[in-house]
């Protein structure tokens, strides 16, 4: 095989853009039989190196294993690689350089579509896996393009896929690297529903597999760990058109062996029935910190010192391995799953494995360099795992699942003893690579779910909540994603961030069949160049501002969009970050990279220094500290060491916990030990290794017999006493025979034997079955005080999470009462941190005076002598406890990793977007520099001296005064001044011209609509009405609009003021009334106020103000008001906050309204939410700093433009002077497009009338109207055989009249009748165009589908065109 792999031939020396053909004659090509037998495949590489020109070469490589290559002869494939390929661009006198990426992509596309010829055999593009797409390699197949197309289509139904990228990726599932699995009949599979809520799928890609099929897969795949068969919990699979993971489900034990979620099916009708394994869950898959995670941890508060210490610990560990330190070497081999090397190390010493160890460490250190040989972080975290994420398996048939939002279940193989343990009583930090946003690091509360104990070495996420847990972390899912999970309190931050949003990228839709050439183009033009560019920009901004900066968070959004090869545009404001200033603060990655590089260089120079001492070897084994080996593996290795060194294994038996061995493992050990009467009991009876009871004491009660297979499930020397009652409840409920051992006093140990199941929180009749043993500590084993007392008839036992009580008939007659002890919390009650409170509480338990559990025992019921010896036992603190059970079932499911004391509080949750209001101030009268005004004006403002108004001799001063008061929002003072000016004008007691003053007061009204009623009811208006009327008519509409805009603050006062104003208005156009209604729709925020204003005030006056026939006028007004009220109600219901603060700036005007611009972050939900024509409300984030009690200013606006990174709003209200200084909250109030369209249509309809619609008179109900609608509309009518009598009458009415109304309840054939009308119209008027419109897209689609299904296209010869808001597509 080595000779075949060494075969290399250069097919083409020089590659040029003009190449059109790629056919080669290769002499001495190895024969197909030899390469097929060796599982080798032809590999052609297009490459470009800096030192050489582009060329094409051929060699043989190991054939990738996938569902396509299994069933085919390998000589028919070519594996083409174009990674790093770039054409050269050269000019005379210059060194050739890499050409444009576009030209290189076009060259590859042309090659793929033309094919490659090798010795007269033509190979054409076949396909690629998704990983090959990213690594830039694909398969070519020896067949014609037509044959390949037919072959692809035979592998599954891809016809419904309308995107080139999606089709390429779906076909790519067939090329995914997998191992041959087992054949599974479709009858053994079924689809089950996903758990979906809103726009999210909580079970995406996560199905179930029976234990029987899982064991069959394990056997077929030869899945083993440390030379033993290992049954994974999770299998990443490919099956027919399904993709995802299957989770072990013990309840699947019938005909159905696999349950696929519907989300797992990517295409249909695949013929291959092989269930193939891509990957599976493994034990001891430790997690590593990389550059991205380090950067994010640092941004969340984990110090550089801590991260450096973690890195140094790991590098020191590797250094000790190479130096031959046995404990570290043995532990390292356990991590690497090299028990064979560990065994050789144990028996033959370090010299025998030196080369292997150095090679393994070298491989590990090589992973700390990237492709450019640059240093990167790779820090092993022993208290972590890299785990498959799966969904809560109990979420089926509409049930929500057992796990609550924010919780997770983690059960893993512990690296200390190799036993599975459930992580509890803490929060774990979880993330997923790649991760660039602080919110990609999420904390979950680890909880125990007894029904999930079979789910080992994976993390179970809940199916409850607003959003799937996996999606919180870089937009992950559960179809094979792995998650970094850690419970190391040193790197769990107390500050977390809200998770970022990761909306999917829409792929372009193809409206023609997708060919293989389209797929070839897609492969050739695919690029991940944007990925590196965005990543580099991210690191530059992170170095400058930190990863919490808005720039980094926006680049994270771009990064997530280009992960799958999508081309993105980087906004100019993110393109060129400035160079960071030399502030003295080093970048955390620089510090870690430098330290790692220095350490590795130093370690290379050091010589290994080790000695092989047998006693050190066995000491390493027996210490068990952080050795990733199970108890049985340690027993095996120790036994081998003893045999090798001729040492008696019995001397070391006290170091092992034989209860952790299975029955088969115990039998194996006994078969290898010398015959002895003691060995069987010591190995099989776990009670003999109790820390609370001596073997002599057990022997007295015959509890030491080898037939009693007692297994410990709780030991207070390793388990926290706080879990005693929870474990006791589980044991009493699950197992038949239990023994509870308690040290209740330094002088007394009690044992309680319970031989029946006790249901949790239930009183169970035990009668005389329970035994209570008393073992006094101060007397010898032969003492008569050692005794056992049985219960009697009518005895009951009760146990829950806080109490265990043994009593006779009623609880008042209690024998044994165990309970959670009352705590003296004086030392920790005021501790704010939950973690610190836990640790301080534990200190009071460890050192006194508190106890987790207390016991009250009526000792006289056991023995008078015991009571005399010990005294009264009432609420005595339980010092130690053990629980044993006898069972053939797996007791390991009860083992937990209790991290109660490792809890890290979450003290702060960082928001995704800036929510801190920007401080700003408003102009107030007392802040004005009065020196810039005339002395009289200054006196009026300073002292509010209104008498000085009669001394004002300049109209300009009056205008300036009114403007100042309006700008300073002095509404009350302004009203007082205005009233005084009206009095002065009326009495002619002023120095300015009366006419000019009256005109000035009128012109002031649009900016102060609350003064309108004062003016229009004043003597000034009555006196000057004739001269002011033209000016009033000019501003009347703006006055009415100002009142509408002030409706939210004026509220009930607006009605009377509006009535006063409308009485003075002489005439209004439909255009003006429509503008008022449109303004009300956008600005009035309360439906009740809008109803009062439009219906009670404006509608009664409209018939007088509008010119036209009363019936048409009435319909016009009601229609306008109806549209306005509908939108007011819609805006109130759909109003929702965007959750971020915006900064606004002026951007000109549009149609008389001010336009403002906002810069919007790329990762903001607004980029997806905002559409042109939307109605938004902009509210100041906080009141002014110098007016904290002021009402928050709010202005309504319509979106004029919404682009990536910015938006423009047409403000309905006039923005305040502090627009730029203030931050603004945006509330989305729904789309205004439909309402605006209806307003415009009504304006056109009622102003242009017959010019816009020939049916105007008929539609508004006018009789004898203009002849505009008396057109010859009668068309020939033919009775339709497929319609009933009433439907034919409707058809006739439509053909005979220009306007017809059809009505009928659901199911009466309206759609069928409409299609018949369409058919006759199109046949009668073949040159006419017919528009079908409806209130909803669905209604139009129903008519279109009916028209096509009833052969409307064939009967009329007309191909319908479907028109929508986004695009136009042909149908039919």
PDB file of N, CA, C and O in Angstrom, residues 440 890 1098 1125:
ATOM      1  N   UNK A 440     -22.718  34.321  24.175  1.00  0.00           N
ATOM      2  CA  UNK A 440     -22.565  32.921  23.780  1.00  0.00           C
ATOM      3  C   UNK A 440     -22.132  32.054  24.959  1.00  0.00           C
ATOM      4  O   UNK A 440     -22.133  30.826  24.839  1.00  0.00           O
ATOM      5  N   UNK A 890     -28.559  -1.347  38.614  1.00  0.00           N
ATOM      6  CA  UNK A 890     -27.435  -0.419  38.614  1.00  0.00           C
ATOM      7  C   UNK A 890     -27.644   0.655  39.674  1.00  0.00           C
ATOM      8  O   UNK A 890     -28.490   1.527  39.536  1.00  0.00           O
ATOM      9  N   UNK A1098     -65.285  65.834  14.634  1.00  0.00           N
ATOM     10  CA  UNK A1098     -64.985  66.133  13.228  1.00  0.00           C
ATOM     11  C   UNK A1098     -66.101  65.698  12.294  1.00  0.00           C
ATOM     12  O   UNK A1098     -66.505  66.452  11.389  1.00  0.00           O
ATOM     13  N   UNK A1125     -59.274  54.894  12.623  1.00  0.00           N
ATOM     14  CA  UNK A1125     -59.544  54.184  13.881  1.00  0.00           C
ATOM     15  C   UNK A1125     -58.968  52.770  13.870  1.00  0.00           C
ATOM     16  O   UNK A1125     -58.469  52.276  14.885  1.00  0.00           O
TER      17      UNK A1125
END
